[in-house]
């Protein structure tokens, strides 16, 4: 489940004994543990205003205070943050601190959504196939649907799709359009709705490639 703001704060900043029910001893937080290193924060747009302020302090003042503590602990970490949403728009809508946004935005890297870099599709699929130790090839119609799908869930959705295809593939390791999950079949901008039969040559090529 999603971590609560309080739990995340304790994990990041640590806590003193007695800071909350169950805190029978003090504990170092992740930020203190990795002093001198790099902290990656994903989906930072979901961080509470309180935590945003505390993170700003880490960057500006290079110090933290544990939950339930009063001692300022010097700290030096590099912060890399990722967001699925446009932080500039969230700042305009007062949903993200402007000062923290500017502090984090010193070296922005924009990764376009998968639908804007379809050329990367098969490279990513090959990576996932390698990770999952399974190989398969696509028919032309399956490729057509994959390339015309908008991939709203981006890389995570693609990884799930690869896992789905592995479960659906037959012993030949050939993925037809009917082996793609419904979202791809129904929401692709492709109008090609019939699966052309593979020629013997195509089938042989697919089997050779798999072997």
mmCIF file of C-alpha atoms in Angstrom:
data_model
loop_
_atom_site.group_PDB
_atom_site.id
_atom_site.type_symbol
_atom_site.label_atom_id
_atom_site.label_comp_id
_atom_site.label_asym_id
_atom_site.label_seq_id
_atom_site.Cartn_x
_atom_site.Cartn_y
_atom_site.Cartn_z
ATOM 1 C CA UNK A 1 0.000 0.000 0.000
ATOM 2 C CA UNK A 2 0.942 3.661 -0.180
ATOM 3 C CA UNK A 3 3.166 4.877 2.629
ATOM 4 C CA UNK A 4 1.585 7.568 4.823
ATOM 5 C CA UNK A 5 3.219 10.967 5.160
ATOM 6 C CA UNK A 6 4.103 10.231 8.808
ATOM 7 C CA UNK A 7 5.693 6.878 7.975
ATOM 8 C CA UNK A 8 7.674 8.383 5.105
ATOM 9 C CA UNK A 9 8.896 11.180 7.373
ATOM 10 C CA UNK A 10 10.098 8.651 9.972
ATOM 11 C CA UNK A 11 11.804 6.564 7.273
ATOM 12 C CA UNK A 12 13.584 9.556 5.742
ATOM 13 C CA UNK A 13 14.486 11.556 8.848
ATOM 14 C CA UNK A 14 14.575 8.948 11.596
ATOM 15 C CA UNK A 15 13.036 9.379 15.034
ATOM 16 C CA UNK A 16 13.855 9.668 18.724
ATOM 17 C CA UNK A 17 12.692 7.286 21.395
ATOM 18 C CA UNK A 18 9.147 8.116 22.506
ATOM 19 C CA UNK A 19 8.413 10.203 19.387
ATOM 20 C CA UNK A 20 5.252 8.144 18.800
ATOM 21 C CA UNK A 21 3.607 5.068 20.319
ATOM 22 C CA UNK A 22 5.863 2.129 19.577
ATOM 23 C CA UNK A 23 9.074 4.145 19.263
ATOM 24 C CA UNK A 24 10.909 2.199 21.980
ATOM 25 C CA UNK A 25 14.308 3.290 20.719
ATOM 26 C CA UNK A 26 15.715 5.986 18.455
ATOM 27 C CA UNK A 27 16.438 5.196 14.835
ATOM 28 C CA UNK A 28 18.527 6.775 12.090
ATOM 29 C CA UNK A 29 16.635 7.770 8.965
ATOM 30 C CA UNK A 30 17.597 6.997 5.375
ATOM 31 C CA UNK A 31 18.979 10.515 4.808
ATOM 32 C CA UNK A 32 21.359 10.226 7.759
ATOM 33 C CA UNK A 33 22.354 6.678 6.752
ATOM 34 C CA UNK A 34 23.372 7.762 3.243
ATOM 35 C CA UNK A 35 25.170 10.978 4.313
ATOM 36 C CA UNK A 36 27.584 11.857 1.512
ATOM 37 C CA UNK A 37 25.574 9.849 -1.036
ATOM 38 C CA UNK A 38 22.586 10.255 -3.351
ATOM 39 C CA UNK A 39 18.884 9.959 -2.537
ATOM 40 C CA UNK A 40 16.399 9.150 -5.329
ATOM 41 C CA UNK A 41 12.804 10.201 -4.639
ATOM 42 C CA UNK A 42 10.199 8.884 -7.081
ATOM 43 C CA UNK A 43 6.714 10.405 -7.547
ATOM 44 C CA UNK A 44 7.732 13.461 -5.562
ATOM 45 C CA UNK A 45 4.499 15.214 -6.549
ATOM 46 C CA UNK A 46 2.742 13.118 -3.896
ATOM 47 C CA UNK A 47 4.885 14.443 -1.039
ATOM 48 C CA UNK A 48 2.990 16.351 1.692
ATOM 49 C CA UNK A 49 3.594 20.090 2.225
ATOM 50 C CA UNK A 50 5.236 19.324 5.583
ATOM 51 C CA UNK A 51 7.702 16.914 3.975
ATOM 52 C CA UNK A 52 8.326 19.322 1.114
ATOM 53 C CA UNK A 53 9.409 21.926 3.672
ATOM 54 C CA UNK A 54 11.672 19.441 5.453
ATOM 55 C CA UNK A 55 13.255 18.359 2.176
ATOM 56 C CA UNK A 56 13.904 22.005 1.293
ATOM 57 C CA UNK A 57 15.761 22.328 4.599
ATOM 58 C CA UNK A 58 17.923 19.323 3.711
ATOM 59 C CA UNK A 59 18.900 20.982 0.423
ATOM 60 C CA UNK A 60 19.316 24.555 1.696
ATOM 61 C CA UNK A 61 20.578 24.177 5.251
ATOM 62 C CA UNK A 62 22.205 20.739 4.844
ATOM 63 C CA UNK A 63 20.734 19.551 8.126
ATOM 64 C CA UNK A 64 17.910 17.381 9.434
ATOM 65 C CA UNK A 65 15.957 17.063 12.675
ATOM 66 C CA UNK A 66 14.661 13.628 13.654
ATOM 67 C CA UNK A 67 10.968 13.158 14.383
ATOM 68 C CA UNK A 68 10.532 13.946 18.083
ATOM 69 C CA UNK A 69 14.035 15.387 18.297
ATOM 70 C CA UNK A 70 15.495 18.864 18.622
ATOM 71 C CA UNK A 71 19.100 18.298 17.596
ATOM 72 C CA UNK A 72 20.140 19.594 14.172
ATOM 73 C CA UNK A 73 22.181 16.899 12.425
ATOM 74 C CA UNK A 74 24.493 18.093 9.628
ATOM 75 C CA UNK A 75 23.936 16.211 6.412
ATOM 76 C CA UNK A 76 25.193 16.352 2.819
ATOM 77 C CA UNK A 77 23.204 14.384 0.246
ATOM 78 C CA UNK A 78 22.503 14.822 -3.438
ATOM 79 C CA UNK A 79 18.772 14.681 -4.273
ATOM 80 C CA UNK A 80 17.462 13.219 -7.531
ATOM 81 C CA UNK A 81 13.690 13.534 -7.809
ATOM 82 C CA UNK A 82 11.276 12.148 -10.390
ATOM 83 C CA UNK A 83 7.695 13.137 -11.075
ATOM 84 C CA UNK A 84 4.985 11.669 -13.302
ATOM 85 C CA UNK A 85 3.232 15.037 -13.362
ATOM 86 C CA UNK A 86 4.223 18.510 -14.540
ATOM 87 C CA UNK A 87 5.654 20.081 -11.368
ATOM 88 C CA UNK A 88 5.548 23.558 -12.935
ATOM 89 C CA UNK A 89 1.767 23.261 -13.279
ATOM 90 C CA UNK A 90 1.467 21.921 -9.714
ATOM 91 C CA UNK A 91 3.388 24.976 -8.487
ATOM 92 C CA UNK A 92 1.015 27.277 -10.382
ATOM 93 C CA UNK A 93 -1.938 25.469 -8.807
ATOM 94 C CA UNK A 94 -0.334 25.797 -5.324
ATOM 95 C CA UNK A 95 -0.028 22.016 -4.991
ATOM 96 C CA UNK A 96 3.772 22.029 -4.789
ATOM 97 C CA UNK A 97 6.154 24.441 -3.067
ATOM 98 C CA UNK A 98 7.667 26.877 -5.531
ATOM 99 C CA UNK A 99 10.923 27.235 -3.570
ATOM 100 C CA UNK A 100 11.454 23.451 -3.481
ATOM 101 C CA UNK A 101 10.605 23.186 -7.179
ATOM 102 C CA UNK A 102 13.343 25.691 -8.063
ATOM 103 C CA UNK A 103 15.821 23.925 -5.779
ATOM 104 C CA UNK A 104 15.126 20.569 -7.396
ATOM 105 C CA UNK A 105 15.019 21.955 -10.925
ATOM 106 C CA UNK A 106 18.734 22.813 -11.194
ATOM 107 C CA UNK A 107 19.376 20.063 -13.765
ATOM 108 C CA UNK A 108 16.042 18.975 -15.273
ATOM 109 C CA UNK A 109 15.869 15.880 -17.485
ATOM 110 C CA UNK A 110 12.600 15.321 -19.349
ATOM 111 C CA UNK A 111 11.898 11.737 -20.396
ATOM 112 C CA UNK A 112 9.184 11.738 -23.074
ATOM 113 C CA UNK A 113 6.269 9.321 -22.610
ATOM 114 C CA UNK A 114 6.553 5.991 -24.403
ATOM 115 C CA UNK A 115 3.971 6.997 -27.050
ATOM 116 C CA UNK A 116 6.434 9.703 -28.190
ATOM 117 C CA UNK A 117 9.359 7.292 -28.496
ATOM 118 C CA UNK A 118 7.898 4.193 -30.078
ATOM 119 C CA UNK A 119 11.370 3.495 -31.524
ATOM 120 C CA UNK A 120 12.409 2.488 -27.984
ATOM 121 C CA UNK A 121 9.531 0.001 -27.684
ATOM 122 C CA UNK A 122 11.348 -3.099 -28.881
ATOM 123 C CA UNK A 123 14.583 -2.195 -27.088
ATOM 124 C CA UNK A 124 12.623 -2.062 -23.827
ATOM 125 C CA UNK A 125 10.740 -5.266 -24.662
ATOM 126 C CA UNK A 126 14.091 -7.006 -25.311
ATOM 127 C CA UNK A 127 15.340 -5.802 -21.897
ATOM 128 C CA UNK A 128 12.245 -7.163 -20.149
ATOM 129 C CA UNK A 129 12.477 -10.469 -22.034
ATOM 130 C CA UNK A 130 16.072 -10.793 -20.866
ATOM 131 C CA UNK A 131 15.148 -9.959 -17.259
ATOM 132 C CA UNK A 132 12.317 -12.500 -17.335
ATOM 133 C CA UNK A 133 14.494 -15.041 -19.181
ATOM 134 C CA UNK A 134 11.933 -15.705 -21.899
ATOM 135 C CA UNK A 135 11.925 -15.127 -25.641
ATOM 136 C CA UNK A 136 9.145 -14.581 -28.178
ATOM 137 C CA UNK A 137 8.532 -12.870 -31.504
ATOM 138 C CA UNK A 138 5.572 -10.878 -32.835
ATOM 139 C CA UNK A 139 3.400 -11.318 -35.887
ATOM 140 C CA UNK A 140 3.019 -8.228 -38.084
ATOM 141 C CA UNK A 141 -0.509 -7.555 -36.793
ATOM 142 C CA UNK A 142 0.644 -7.750 -33.153
ATOM 143 C CA UNK A 143 3.478 -5.310 -33.915
ATOM 144 C CA UNK A 144 1.022 -2.988 -35.628
ATOM 145 C CA UNK A 145 -1.170 -2.846 -32.522
ATOM 146 C CA UNK A 146 1.794 -2.362 -30.155
ATOM 147 C CA UNK A 147 3.138 0.517 -32.235
ATOM 148 C CA UNK A 148 -0.256 2.247 -32.457
ATOM 149 C CA UNK A 149 -1.116 1.979 -28.763
ATOM 150 C CA UNK A 150 -0.719 5.139 -26.642
ATOM 151 C CA UNK A 151 0.816 3.401 -23.566
ATOM 152 C CA UNK A 152 -0.828 5.591 -20.874
ATOM 153 C CA UNK A 153 0.975 3.609 -18.169
ATOM 154 C CA UNK A 154 4.347 4.051 -19.903
ATOM 155 C CA UNK A 155 7.223 1.696 -18.959
ATOM 156 C CA UNK A 156 5.400 0.018 -16.074
ATOM 157 C CA UNK A 157 2.497 -0.840 -18.355
ATOM 158 C CA UNK A 158 4.887 -2.195 -20.970
ATOM 159 C CA UNK A 159 6.577 -4.405 -18.378
ATOM 160 C CA UNK A 160 3.171 -5.768 -17.319
ATOM 161 C CA UNK A 161 2.269 -6.298 -20.983
ATOM 162 C CA UNK A 162 5.460 -8.323 -21.557
ATOM 163 C CA UNK A 163 4.657 -10.483 -18.533
ATOM 164 C CA UNK A 164 1.122 -10.991 -19.887
ATOM 165 C CA UNK A 165 2.491 -11.986 -23.294
ATOM 166 C CA UNK A 166 4.890 -14.489 -21.733
ATOM 167 C CA UNK A 167 1.940 -16.126 -19.992
ATOM 168 C CA UNK A 168 -0.079 -16.150 -23.223
ATOM 169 C CA UNK A 169 2.599 -17.320 -25.672
ATOM 170 C CA UNK A 170 2.502 -20.818 -27.116
ATOM 171 C CA UNK A 171 5.364 -23.310 -27.358
ATOM 172 C CA UNK A 172 6.547 -21.673 -30.595
ATOM 173 C CA UNK A 173 7.040 -18.360 -28.796
ATOM 174 C CA UNK A 174 5.000 -16.442 -31.350
ATOM 175 C CA UNK A 175 2.789 -13.593 -30.118
ATOM 176 C CA UNK A 176 -0.299 -12.931 -32.244
ATOM 177 C CA UNK A 177 -2.641 -9.951 -31.856
ATOM 178 C CA UNK A 178 -5.065 -12.084 -29.823
ATOM 179 C CA UNK A 179 -2.368 -12.693 -27.223
ATOM 180 C CA UNK A 180 -2.158 -8.958 -26.392
ATOM 181 C CA UNK A 181 -4.264 -7.788 -23.492
ATOM 182 C CA UNK A 182 -7.606 -6.115 -24.180
ATOM 183 C CA UNK A 183 -6.487 -2.504 -23.613
ATOM 184 C CA UNK A 184 -3.973 -2.770 -26.444
ATOM 185 C CA UNK A 185 -6.443 -4.468 -28.796
ATOM 186 C CA UNK A 186 -9.327 -2.091 -28.010
ATOM 187 C CA UNK A 187 -7.467 1.205 -27.588
ATOM 188 C CA UNK A 188 -4.925 1.051 -30.361
ATOM 189 C CA UNK A 189 -5.318 3.643 -33.113
ATOM 190 C CA UNK A 190 -4.826 0.801 -35.583
ATOM 191 C CA UNK A 191 -7.719 -0.222 -37.805
ATOM 192 C CA UNK A 192 -6.159 -3.547 -38.660
ATOM 193 C CA UNK A 193 -8.418 -5.990 -36.877
ATOM 194 C CA UNK A 194 -7.602 -9.257 -38.593
ATOM 195 C CA UNK A 195 -4.579 -11.429 -38.023
ATOM 196 C CA UNK A 196 -2.954 -12.354 -41.315
ATOM 197 C CA UNK A 197 -1.826 -15.960 -41.355
ATOM 198 C CA UNK A 198 1.925 -16.329 -41.075
ATOM 199 C CA UNK A 199 3.521 -17.662 -44.194
ATOM 200 C CA UNK A 200 5.675 -20.762 -43.817
ATOM 201 C CA UNK A 201 8.718 -18.554 -44.411
ATOM 202 C CA UNK A 202 7.681 -16.116 -41.643
ATOM 203 C CA UNK A 203 6.962 -19.004 -39.276
ATOM 204 C CA UNK A 204 10.370 -20.556 -39.993
ATOM 205 C CA UNK A 205 12.081 -17.189 -39.455
ATOM 206 C CA UNK A 206 10.282 -16.767 -36.139
ATOM 207 C CA UNK A 207 11.282 -20.241 -34.964
ATOM 208 C CA UNK A 208 14.895 -19.734 -36.068
ATOM 209 C CA UNK A 209 15.043 -16.398 -34.257
ATOM 210 C CA UNK A 210 13.613 -17.970 -31.108
ATOM 211 C CA UNK A 211 16.097 -20.859 -31.294
#
